[in-house]
Short mmCIF file of C-alpha atoms in Angstrom, two decimals:
data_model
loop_
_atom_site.label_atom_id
_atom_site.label_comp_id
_atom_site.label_asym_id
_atom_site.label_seq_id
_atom_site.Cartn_x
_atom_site.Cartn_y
_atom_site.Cartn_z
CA UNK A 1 25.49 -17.43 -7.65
CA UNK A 2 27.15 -15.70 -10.48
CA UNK A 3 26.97 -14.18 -13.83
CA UNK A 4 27.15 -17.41 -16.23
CA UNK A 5 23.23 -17.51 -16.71
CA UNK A 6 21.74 -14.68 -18.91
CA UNK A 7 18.10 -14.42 -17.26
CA UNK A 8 15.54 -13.44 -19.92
CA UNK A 9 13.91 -11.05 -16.86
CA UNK A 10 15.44 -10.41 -13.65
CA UNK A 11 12.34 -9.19 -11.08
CA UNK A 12 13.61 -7.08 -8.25
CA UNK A 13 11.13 -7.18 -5.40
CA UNK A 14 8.06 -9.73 -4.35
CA UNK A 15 5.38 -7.10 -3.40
CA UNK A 16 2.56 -7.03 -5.74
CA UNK A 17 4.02 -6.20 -8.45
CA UNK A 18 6.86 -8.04 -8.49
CA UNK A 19 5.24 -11.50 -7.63
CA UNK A 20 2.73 -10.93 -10.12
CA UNK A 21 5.17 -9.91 -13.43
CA UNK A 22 7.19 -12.75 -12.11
CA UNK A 23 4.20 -15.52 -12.17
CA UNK A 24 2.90 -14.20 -15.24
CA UNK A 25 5.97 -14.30 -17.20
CA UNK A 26 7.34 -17.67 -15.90
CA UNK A 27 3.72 -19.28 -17.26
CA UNK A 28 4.89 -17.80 -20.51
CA UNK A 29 7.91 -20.07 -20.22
CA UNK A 30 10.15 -17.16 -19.33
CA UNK A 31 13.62 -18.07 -17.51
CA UNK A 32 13.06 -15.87 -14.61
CA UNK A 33 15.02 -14.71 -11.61
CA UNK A 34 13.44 -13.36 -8.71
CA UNK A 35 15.41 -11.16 -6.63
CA UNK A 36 14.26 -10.12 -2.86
CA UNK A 37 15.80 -7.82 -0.45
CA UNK A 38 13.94 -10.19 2.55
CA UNK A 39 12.90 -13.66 3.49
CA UNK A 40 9.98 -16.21 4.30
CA UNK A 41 8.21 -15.17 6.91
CA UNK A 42 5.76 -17.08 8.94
CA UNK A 43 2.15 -16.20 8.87
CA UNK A 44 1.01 -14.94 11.82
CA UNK A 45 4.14 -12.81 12.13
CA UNK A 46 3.75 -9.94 9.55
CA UNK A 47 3.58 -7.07 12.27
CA UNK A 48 6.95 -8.23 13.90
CA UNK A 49 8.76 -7.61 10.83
CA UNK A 50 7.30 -4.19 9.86
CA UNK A 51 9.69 -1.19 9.19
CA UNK A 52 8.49 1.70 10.51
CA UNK A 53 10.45 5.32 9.87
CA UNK A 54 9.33 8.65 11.54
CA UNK A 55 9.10 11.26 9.08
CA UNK A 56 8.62 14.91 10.33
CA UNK A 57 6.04 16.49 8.45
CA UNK A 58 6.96 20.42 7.33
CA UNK A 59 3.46 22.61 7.95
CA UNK A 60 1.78 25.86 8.60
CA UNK A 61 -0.16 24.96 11.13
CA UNK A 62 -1.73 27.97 13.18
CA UNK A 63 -1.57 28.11 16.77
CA UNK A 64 -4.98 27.40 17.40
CA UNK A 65 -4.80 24.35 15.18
CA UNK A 66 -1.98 22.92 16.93
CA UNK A 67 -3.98 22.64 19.84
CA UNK A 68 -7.29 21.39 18.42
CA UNK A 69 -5.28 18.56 16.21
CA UNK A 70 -2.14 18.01 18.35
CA UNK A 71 -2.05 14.72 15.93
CA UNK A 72 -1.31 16.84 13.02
CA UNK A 73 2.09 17.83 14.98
CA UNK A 74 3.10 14.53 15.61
CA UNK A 75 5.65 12.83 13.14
CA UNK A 76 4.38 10.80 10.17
CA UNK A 77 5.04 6.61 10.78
CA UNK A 78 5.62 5.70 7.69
CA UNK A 79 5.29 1.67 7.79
CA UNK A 80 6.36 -1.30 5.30
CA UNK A 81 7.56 -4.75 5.05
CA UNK A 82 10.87 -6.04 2.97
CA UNK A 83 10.13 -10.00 2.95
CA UNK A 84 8.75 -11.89 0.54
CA UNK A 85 5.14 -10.87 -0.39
CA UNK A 86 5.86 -7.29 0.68
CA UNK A 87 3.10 -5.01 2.38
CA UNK A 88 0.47 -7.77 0.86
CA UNK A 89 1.11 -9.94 3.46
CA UNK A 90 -0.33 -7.39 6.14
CA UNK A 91 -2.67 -5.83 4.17
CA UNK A 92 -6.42 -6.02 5.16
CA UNK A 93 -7.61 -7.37 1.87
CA UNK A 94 -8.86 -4.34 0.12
CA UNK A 95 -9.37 -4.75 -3.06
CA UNK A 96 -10.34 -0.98 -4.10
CA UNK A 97 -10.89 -0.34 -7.97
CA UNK A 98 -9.23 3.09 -7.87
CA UNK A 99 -12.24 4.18 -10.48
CA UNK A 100 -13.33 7.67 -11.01
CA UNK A 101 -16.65 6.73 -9.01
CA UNK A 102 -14.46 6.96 -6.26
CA UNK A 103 -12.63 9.80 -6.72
CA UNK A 104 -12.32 12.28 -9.99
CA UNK A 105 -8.45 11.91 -8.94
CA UNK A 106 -8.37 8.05 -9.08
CA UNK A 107 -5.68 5.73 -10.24
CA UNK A 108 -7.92 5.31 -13.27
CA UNK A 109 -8.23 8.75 -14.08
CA UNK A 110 -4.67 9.73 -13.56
CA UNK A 111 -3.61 7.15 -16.46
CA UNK A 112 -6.58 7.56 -18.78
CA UNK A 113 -5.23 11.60 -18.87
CA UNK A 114 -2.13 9.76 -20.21
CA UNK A 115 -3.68 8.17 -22.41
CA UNK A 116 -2.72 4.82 -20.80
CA UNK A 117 -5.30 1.89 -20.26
CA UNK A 118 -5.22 -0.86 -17.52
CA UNK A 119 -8.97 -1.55 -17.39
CA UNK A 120 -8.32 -5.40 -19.10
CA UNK A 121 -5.54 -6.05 -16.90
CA UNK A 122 -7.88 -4.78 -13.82
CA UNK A 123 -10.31 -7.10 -14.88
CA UNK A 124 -8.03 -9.76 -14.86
CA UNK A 125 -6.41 -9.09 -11.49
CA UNK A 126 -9.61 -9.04 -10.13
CA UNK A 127 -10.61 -12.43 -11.22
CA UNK A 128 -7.49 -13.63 -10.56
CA UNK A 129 -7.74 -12.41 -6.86
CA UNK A 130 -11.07 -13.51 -6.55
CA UNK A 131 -12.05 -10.23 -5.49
CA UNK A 132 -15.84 -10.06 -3.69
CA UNK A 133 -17.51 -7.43 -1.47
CA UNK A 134 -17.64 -7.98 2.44
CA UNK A 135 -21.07 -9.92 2.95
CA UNK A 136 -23.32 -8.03 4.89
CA UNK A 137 -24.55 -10.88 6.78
CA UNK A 138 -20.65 -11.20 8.00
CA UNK A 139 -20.53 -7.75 9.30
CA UNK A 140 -19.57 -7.52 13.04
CA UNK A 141 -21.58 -5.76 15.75
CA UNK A 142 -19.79 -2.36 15.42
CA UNK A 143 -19.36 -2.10 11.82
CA UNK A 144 -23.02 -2.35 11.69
CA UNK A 145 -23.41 0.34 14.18
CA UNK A 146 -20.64 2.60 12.19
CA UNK A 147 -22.50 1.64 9.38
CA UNK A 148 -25.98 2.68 10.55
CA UNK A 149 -24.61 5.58 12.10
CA UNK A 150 -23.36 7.14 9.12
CA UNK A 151 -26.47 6.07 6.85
CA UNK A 152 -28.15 8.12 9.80
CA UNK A 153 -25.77 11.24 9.27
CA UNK A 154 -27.19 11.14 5.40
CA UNK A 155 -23.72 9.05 4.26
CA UNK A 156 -23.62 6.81 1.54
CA UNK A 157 -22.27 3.35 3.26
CA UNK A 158 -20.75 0.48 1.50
CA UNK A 159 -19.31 -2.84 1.55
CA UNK A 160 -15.42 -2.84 0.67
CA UNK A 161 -14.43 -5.64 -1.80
CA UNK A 162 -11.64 -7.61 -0.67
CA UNK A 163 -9.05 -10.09 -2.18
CA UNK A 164 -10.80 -12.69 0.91
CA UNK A 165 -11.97 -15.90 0.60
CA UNK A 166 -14.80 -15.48 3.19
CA UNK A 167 -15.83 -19.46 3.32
CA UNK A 168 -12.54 -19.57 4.71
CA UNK A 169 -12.43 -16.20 6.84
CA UNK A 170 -12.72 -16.68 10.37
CA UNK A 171 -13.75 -12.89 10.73
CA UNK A 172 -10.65 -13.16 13.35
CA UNK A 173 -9.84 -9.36 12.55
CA UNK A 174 -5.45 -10.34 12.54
CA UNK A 175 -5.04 -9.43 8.68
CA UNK A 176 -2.56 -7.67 9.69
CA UNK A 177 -0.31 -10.42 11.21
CA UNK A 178 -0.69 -12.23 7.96
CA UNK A 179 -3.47 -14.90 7.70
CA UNK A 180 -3.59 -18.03 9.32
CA UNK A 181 -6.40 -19.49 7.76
CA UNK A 182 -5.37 -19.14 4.12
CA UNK A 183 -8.17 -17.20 3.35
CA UNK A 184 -6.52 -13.51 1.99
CA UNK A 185 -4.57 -13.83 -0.87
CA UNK A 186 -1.20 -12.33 -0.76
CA UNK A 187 2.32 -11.61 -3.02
CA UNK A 188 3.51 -14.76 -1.76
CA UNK A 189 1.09 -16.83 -3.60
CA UNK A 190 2.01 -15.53 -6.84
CA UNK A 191 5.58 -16.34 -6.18
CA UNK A 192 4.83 -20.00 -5.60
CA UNK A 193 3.25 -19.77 -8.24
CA UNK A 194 6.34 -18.54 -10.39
CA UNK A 195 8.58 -21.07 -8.85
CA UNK A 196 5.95 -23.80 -9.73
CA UNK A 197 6.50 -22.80 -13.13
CA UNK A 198 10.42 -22.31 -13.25
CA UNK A 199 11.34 -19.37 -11.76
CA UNK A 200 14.20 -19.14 -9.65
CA UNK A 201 14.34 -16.93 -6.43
CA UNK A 202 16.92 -15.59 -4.46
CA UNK A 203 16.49 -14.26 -1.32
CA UNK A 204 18.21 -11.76 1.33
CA UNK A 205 19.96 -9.97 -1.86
CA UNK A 206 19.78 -6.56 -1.83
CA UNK A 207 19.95 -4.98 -5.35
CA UNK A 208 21.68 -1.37 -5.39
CA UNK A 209 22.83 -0.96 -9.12
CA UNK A 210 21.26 -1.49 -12.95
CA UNK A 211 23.74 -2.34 -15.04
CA UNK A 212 23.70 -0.71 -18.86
CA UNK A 213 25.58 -0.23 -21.75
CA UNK A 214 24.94 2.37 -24.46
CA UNK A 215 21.06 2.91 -23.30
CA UNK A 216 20.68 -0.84 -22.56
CA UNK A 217 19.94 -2.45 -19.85
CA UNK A 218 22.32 -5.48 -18.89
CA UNK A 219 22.05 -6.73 -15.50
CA UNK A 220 21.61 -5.51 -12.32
CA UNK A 221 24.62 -5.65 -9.35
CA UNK A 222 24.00 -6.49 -5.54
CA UNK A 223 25.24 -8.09 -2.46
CA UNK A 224 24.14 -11.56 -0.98
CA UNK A 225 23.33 -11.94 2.98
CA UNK A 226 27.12 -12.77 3.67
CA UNK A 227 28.20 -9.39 2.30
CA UNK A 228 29.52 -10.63 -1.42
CA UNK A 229 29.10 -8.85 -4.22
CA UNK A 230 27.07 -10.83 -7.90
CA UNK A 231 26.18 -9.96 -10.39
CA UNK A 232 23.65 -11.21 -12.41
CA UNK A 233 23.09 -10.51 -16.08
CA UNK A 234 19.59 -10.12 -17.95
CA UNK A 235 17.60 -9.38 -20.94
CA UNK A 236 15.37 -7.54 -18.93
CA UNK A 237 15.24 -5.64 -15.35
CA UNK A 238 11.95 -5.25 -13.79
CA UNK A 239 12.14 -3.28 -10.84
CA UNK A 240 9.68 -3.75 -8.02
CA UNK A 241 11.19 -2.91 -5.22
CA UNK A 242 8.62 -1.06 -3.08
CA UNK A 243 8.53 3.23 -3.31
CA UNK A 244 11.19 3.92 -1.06
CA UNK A 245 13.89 1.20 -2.12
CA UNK A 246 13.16 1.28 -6.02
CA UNK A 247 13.90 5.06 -6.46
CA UNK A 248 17.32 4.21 -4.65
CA UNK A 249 17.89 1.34 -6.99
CA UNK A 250 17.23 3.89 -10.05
CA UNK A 251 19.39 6.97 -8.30
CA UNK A 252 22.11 4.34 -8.10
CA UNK A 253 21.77 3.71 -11.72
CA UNK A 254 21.85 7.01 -13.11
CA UNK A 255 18.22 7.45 -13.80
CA UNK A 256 17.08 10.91 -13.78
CA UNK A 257 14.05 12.67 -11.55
CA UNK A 258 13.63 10.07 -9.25
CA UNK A 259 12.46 10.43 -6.08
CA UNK A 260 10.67 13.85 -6.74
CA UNK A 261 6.95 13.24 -6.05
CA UNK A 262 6.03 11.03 -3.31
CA UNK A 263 3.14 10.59 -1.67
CA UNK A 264 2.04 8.25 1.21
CA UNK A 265 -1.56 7.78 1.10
CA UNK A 266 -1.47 9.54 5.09
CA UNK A 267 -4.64 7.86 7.43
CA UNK A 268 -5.12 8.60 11.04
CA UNK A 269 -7.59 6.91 13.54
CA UNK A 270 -10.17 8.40 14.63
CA UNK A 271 -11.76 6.58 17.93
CA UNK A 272 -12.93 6.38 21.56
CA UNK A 273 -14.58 4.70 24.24
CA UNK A 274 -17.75 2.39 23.05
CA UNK A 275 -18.21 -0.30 26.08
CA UNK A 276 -17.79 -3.61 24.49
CA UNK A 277 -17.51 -2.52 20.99
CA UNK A 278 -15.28 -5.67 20.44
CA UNK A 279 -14.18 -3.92 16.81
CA UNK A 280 -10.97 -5.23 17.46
CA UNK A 281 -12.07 -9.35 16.71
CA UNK A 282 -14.00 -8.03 13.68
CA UNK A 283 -12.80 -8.00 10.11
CA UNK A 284 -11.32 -4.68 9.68
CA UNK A 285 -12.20 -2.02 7.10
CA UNK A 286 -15.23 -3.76 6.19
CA UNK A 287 -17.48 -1.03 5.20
CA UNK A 288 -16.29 2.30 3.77
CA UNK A 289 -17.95 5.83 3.05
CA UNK A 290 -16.45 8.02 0.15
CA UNK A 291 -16.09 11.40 0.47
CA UNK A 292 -13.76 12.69 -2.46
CA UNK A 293 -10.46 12.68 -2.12
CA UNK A 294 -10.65 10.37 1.09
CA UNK A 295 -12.70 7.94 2.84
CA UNK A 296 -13.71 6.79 6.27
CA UNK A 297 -13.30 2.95 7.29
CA UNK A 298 -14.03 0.81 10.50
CA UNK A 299 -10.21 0.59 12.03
CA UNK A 300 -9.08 -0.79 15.12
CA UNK A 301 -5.47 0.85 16.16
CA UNK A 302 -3.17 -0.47 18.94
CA UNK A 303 -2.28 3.68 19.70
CA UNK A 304 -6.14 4.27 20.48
CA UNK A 305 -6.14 2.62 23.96
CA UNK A 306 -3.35 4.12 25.78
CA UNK A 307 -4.42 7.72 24.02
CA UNK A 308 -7.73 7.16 25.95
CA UNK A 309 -6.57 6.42 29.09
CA UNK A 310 -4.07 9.05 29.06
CA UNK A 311 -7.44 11.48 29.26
CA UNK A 312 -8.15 9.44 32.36
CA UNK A 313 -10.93 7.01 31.45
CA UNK A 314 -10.53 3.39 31.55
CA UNK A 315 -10.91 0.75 28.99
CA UNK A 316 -9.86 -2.43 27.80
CA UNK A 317 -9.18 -2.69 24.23
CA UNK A 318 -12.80 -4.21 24.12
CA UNK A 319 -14.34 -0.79 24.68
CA UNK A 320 -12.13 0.84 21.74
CA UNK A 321 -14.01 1.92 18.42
CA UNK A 322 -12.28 3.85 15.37
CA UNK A 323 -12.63 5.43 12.38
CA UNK A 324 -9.78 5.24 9.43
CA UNK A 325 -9.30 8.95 7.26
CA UNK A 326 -7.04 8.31 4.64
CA UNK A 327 -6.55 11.09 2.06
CA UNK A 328 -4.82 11.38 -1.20
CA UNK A 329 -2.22 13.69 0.50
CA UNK A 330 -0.86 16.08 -1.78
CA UNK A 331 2.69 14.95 -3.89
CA UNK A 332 4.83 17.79 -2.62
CA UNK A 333 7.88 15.88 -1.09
CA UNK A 334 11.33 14.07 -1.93
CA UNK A 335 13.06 11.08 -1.14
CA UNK A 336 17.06 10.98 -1.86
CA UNK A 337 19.51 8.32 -3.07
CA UNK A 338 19.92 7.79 0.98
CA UNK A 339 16.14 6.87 1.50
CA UNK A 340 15.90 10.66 3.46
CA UNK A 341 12.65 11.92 3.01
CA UNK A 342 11.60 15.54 3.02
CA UNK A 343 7.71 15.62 3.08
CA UNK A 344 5.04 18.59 3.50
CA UNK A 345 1.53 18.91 4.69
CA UNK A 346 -0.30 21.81 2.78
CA UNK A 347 -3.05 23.75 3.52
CA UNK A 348 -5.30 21.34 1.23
CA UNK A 349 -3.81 18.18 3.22
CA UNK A 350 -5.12 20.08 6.54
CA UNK A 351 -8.33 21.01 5.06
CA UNK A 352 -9.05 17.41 4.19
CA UNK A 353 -7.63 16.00 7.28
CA UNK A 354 -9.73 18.43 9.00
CA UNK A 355 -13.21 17.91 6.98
CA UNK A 356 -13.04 14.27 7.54
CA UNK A 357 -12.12 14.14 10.87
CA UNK A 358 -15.43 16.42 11.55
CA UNK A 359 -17.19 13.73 10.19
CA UNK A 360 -15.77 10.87 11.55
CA UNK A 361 -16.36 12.85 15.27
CA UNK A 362 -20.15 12.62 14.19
CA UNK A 363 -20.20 9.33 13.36
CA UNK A 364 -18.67 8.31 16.58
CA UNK A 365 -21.42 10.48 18.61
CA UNK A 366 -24.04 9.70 16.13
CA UNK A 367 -23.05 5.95 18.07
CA UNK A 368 -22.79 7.41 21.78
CA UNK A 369 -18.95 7.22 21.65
CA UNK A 370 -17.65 9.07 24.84
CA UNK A 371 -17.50 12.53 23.34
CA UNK A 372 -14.50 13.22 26.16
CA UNK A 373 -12.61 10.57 24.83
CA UNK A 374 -12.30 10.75 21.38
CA UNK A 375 -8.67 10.71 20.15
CA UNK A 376 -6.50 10.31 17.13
CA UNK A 377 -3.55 8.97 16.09
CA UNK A 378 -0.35 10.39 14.62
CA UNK A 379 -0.69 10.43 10.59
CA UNK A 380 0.68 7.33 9.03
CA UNK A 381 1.36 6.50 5.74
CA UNK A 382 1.51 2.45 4.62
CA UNK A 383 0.96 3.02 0.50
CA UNK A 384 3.87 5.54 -0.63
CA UNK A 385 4.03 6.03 -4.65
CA UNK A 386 5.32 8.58 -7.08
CA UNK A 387 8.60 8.36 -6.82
CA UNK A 388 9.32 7.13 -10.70
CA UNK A 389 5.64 8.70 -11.65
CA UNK A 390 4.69 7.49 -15.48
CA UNK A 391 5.72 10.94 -17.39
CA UNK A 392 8.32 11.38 -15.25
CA UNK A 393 10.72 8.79 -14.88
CA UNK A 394 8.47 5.70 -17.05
CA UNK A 395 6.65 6.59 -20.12
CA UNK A 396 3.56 4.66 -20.99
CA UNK A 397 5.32 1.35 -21.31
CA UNK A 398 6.15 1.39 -17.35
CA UNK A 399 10.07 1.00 -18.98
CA UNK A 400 12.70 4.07 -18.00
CA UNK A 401 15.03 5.80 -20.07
CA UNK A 402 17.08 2.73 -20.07
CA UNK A 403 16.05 0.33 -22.64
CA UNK A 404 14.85 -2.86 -20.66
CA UNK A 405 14.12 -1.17 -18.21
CA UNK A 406 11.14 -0.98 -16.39
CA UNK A 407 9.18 -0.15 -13.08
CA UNK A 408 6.10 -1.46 -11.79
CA UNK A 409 5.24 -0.88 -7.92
CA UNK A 410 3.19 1.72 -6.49
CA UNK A 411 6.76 4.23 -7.79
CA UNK A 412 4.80 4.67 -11.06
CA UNK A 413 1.41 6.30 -9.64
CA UNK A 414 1.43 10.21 -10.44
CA UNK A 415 -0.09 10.92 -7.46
CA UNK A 416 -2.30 10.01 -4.46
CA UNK A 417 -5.48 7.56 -5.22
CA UNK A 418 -6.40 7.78 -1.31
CA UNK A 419 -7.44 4.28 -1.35
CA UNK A 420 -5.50 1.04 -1.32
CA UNK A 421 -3.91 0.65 -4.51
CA UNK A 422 -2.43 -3.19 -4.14
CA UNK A 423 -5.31 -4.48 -6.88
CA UNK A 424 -4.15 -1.53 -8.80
CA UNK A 425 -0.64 -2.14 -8.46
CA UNK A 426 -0.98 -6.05 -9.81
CA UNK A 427 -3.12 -5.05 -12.75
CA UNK A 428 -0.12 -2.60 -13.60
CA UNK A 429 2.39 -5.27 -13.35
CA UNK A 430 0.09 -7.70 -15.56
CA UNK A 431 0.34 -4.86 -17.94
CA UNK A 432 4.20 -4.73 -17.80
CA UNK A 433 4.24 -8.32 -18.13
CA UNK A 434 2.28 -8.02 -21.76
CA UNK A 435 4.78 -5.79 -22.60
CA UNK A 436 8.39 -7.85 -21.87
CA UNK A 437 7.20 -10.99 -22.85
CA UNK A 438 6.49 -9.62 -26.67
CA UNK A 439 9.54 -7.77 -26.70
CA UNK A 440 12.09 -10.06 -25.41
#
């Protein structure tokens, strides 16, 4: 490794927008380095290698609240994966849109009122994932009862597209682990794909510096997995890095109000005792309802069983049925040139948290769930964004105030979609990818 080579594009990061900038410019015929803090992992392993950091969530929660949602006083597990392929490769396969049919708030919307347009490059992700809705005639025993249930309650119930090839889906319900069967696509396709093509990739480097020169971006400086400093030069930097480790990479570099605005996309689980509800050996998150600014999914969570016994009932993991809330949580919080995170759950957060937990309680009953042991789990957040918000820190090119420069991860989202953003985040990065290759 060294400095001799001057890249066209140096990609920091495999997640999903990474591996996809990376794959599309390398079909262009770009010379391409890939640069990723992890390795190759095995599939079937994701969940072993997940980072998981407590974050304690600032409130004003009332006494009274405290005890009715002793969840909401819990601290925040805020969960991702630095290997190649990112949080893809334990993703569930949802393939969400991020449209304003949604949610007025949507991905979509917040780019349109910046008079920026991804719809083509959505298009194109979407084909390119091979993106379908969850076949109805594949749905397991309890989503069709959650299903039902909430059809009953007067809620509009519908299949969630997914990036899943369900000829080959063994309905095995272990997305998370990272497919066996090769039937979800994840980041580490695309970077085979790149390398197919030309790319070069180097793994267990861990970027921390972009170089520049009079507004210019040059290269980018890191360490190798035996501690020694490289650097590599470049035409241009694409950093992809993930929401927590890009704004790092940018503080580092002298890029200004970074870090300022993140959100985490916060879910909880909502479940309790259904004998033989088996939803944990179904495809997960099959079906969704939309409420607004969140949404209620079919989730299975390891923390569900032992909360339920702990109220003195037993169960095997068999009996266990949930409910997924995730909200667009509100983008009051900060994240340092450390990685520290300061974070705070307002009044509209609760409210939400609170509204959709009501219904997810009804849906449960509406099933004959146990009303005595329903349970939830501490807030979690697995899709954090808006640390280098477009506006902010990128203007409408995705590219920073460094020329050459340029971001494209879930960083660059304003604020909270509420909904799974990776299609999102790879139509972004084909977008990005338009834009180097005609200006290098």
């Amino acid at each position: 490794m060294g400095g001799i080579n001057i890249y066209d594009v140096i990609v920091v990061g495999t997640g999903a927008g990474g591996s996809t900038v990376a794959k599309d410019l390398s079909v262009k015929g770009r010379n391409v380095l890939i640069l990723e803090k992890g390795t190759k992992c095995s599939d079937g392993s994701y969940v072993k290698h997940m980072k998981n950091k407590k974050i304690v969530l600032k409130n004003n929660l009332s006494d009274r609240d405290k005890k009715k949602y002793e969840f909401l006083t819990y601290p925040l597990d805020l969960t991702n994966i630095e290997e190649i392929g990112g949080t893809t490769t334990a993703s569930i396969g949802n393939a969400c849109f991020s449209c304003s049919g949604c949610y007025t708030n949507s991905i979509m919307q917040q780019f349109e009122d910046k008079n920026l347009d991804i719809f083509e490059e959505l298009l194109e992700a979407s084909g390119e994932l091979n993106v379908t809705y969850f076949p109805k005639k594949l749905w397991g025993h309890s989503t069709k009862m959650i299903a039902q249930a909430g059809e009953e309650l007067g809620y509009i119930v519908e299949p969630m597209p997914k990036f899943i090839n369900f000829e080959k889906c063994r309905l095995c319900g272990k997305c998370v682990n990272g497919c066996l069967f090769d039937a979800k696509w994840d980041a580490t396709n695309f970077v085979s794909e790149a390398l197919e093509y030309g790319a070069e990739l180097i793994s267990d480097f861990n970027v921390f510096e972009i170089l520049h020169e009079n507004g210019q971006v040059k290269g980018i400086v890191g360490i190798d997995k035996n501690n020694e400093k490289h650097i590599f030069y470049s035409k241009k930097v694409i950093v992809s890095a993930g929401a927590l480790n890009t704004p790092i990479i940018l503080k580092n570099s002298g890029i200004k109000n970074v870090g300022s605005q993140i959100f985490f996309d916060i879910f909880t689980t909502i479940g309790g005792y259904l004998k033989d509800a088996n939803l944990k050996n179904e495809l997960l998150m099959g079906v969704k309802a939309e409420f607004g600014p969140y949404f209620l999914s079919p989730h299975y969570s390891m923390q569900l069983l032992p909360l339920i016994k702990k109220k003195g009932i037993s169960a095997s993991d068999k009996d266990v049925i949930g409910l997924m809330l995730k909200f667009a949580d509100t983008c009051i919080g900060t994240i340092d040139g450390n990685g520290n995170i300061e974070k705070t759950l307002t009044k509209m957060d609760i409210d939400l948290i609170k509204d959709g937990y009501g219904k997810a309680i009804d849906i449960l009953l509406m099933m004959g769930v146990d009303e005595d042991s329903i349970v939830a789990t501490s807030l979690k957040g697995a899709h954090p964004g808006g640390t280098a918000a477009v506006g902010e820190v990128v203007n409408n090119d995705f590219e920073t105030e460094i020329k050459g420069l340029y971001v494209c991860d879930a960083s660059v989202i304003p604020e909270a979609p509420g909904r799974p953003p990776i299609l999102t985040i790879v139509a972004i990065a084909k977008k990005v990818a338009k834009i180097v290759d005609s200006n290098i």
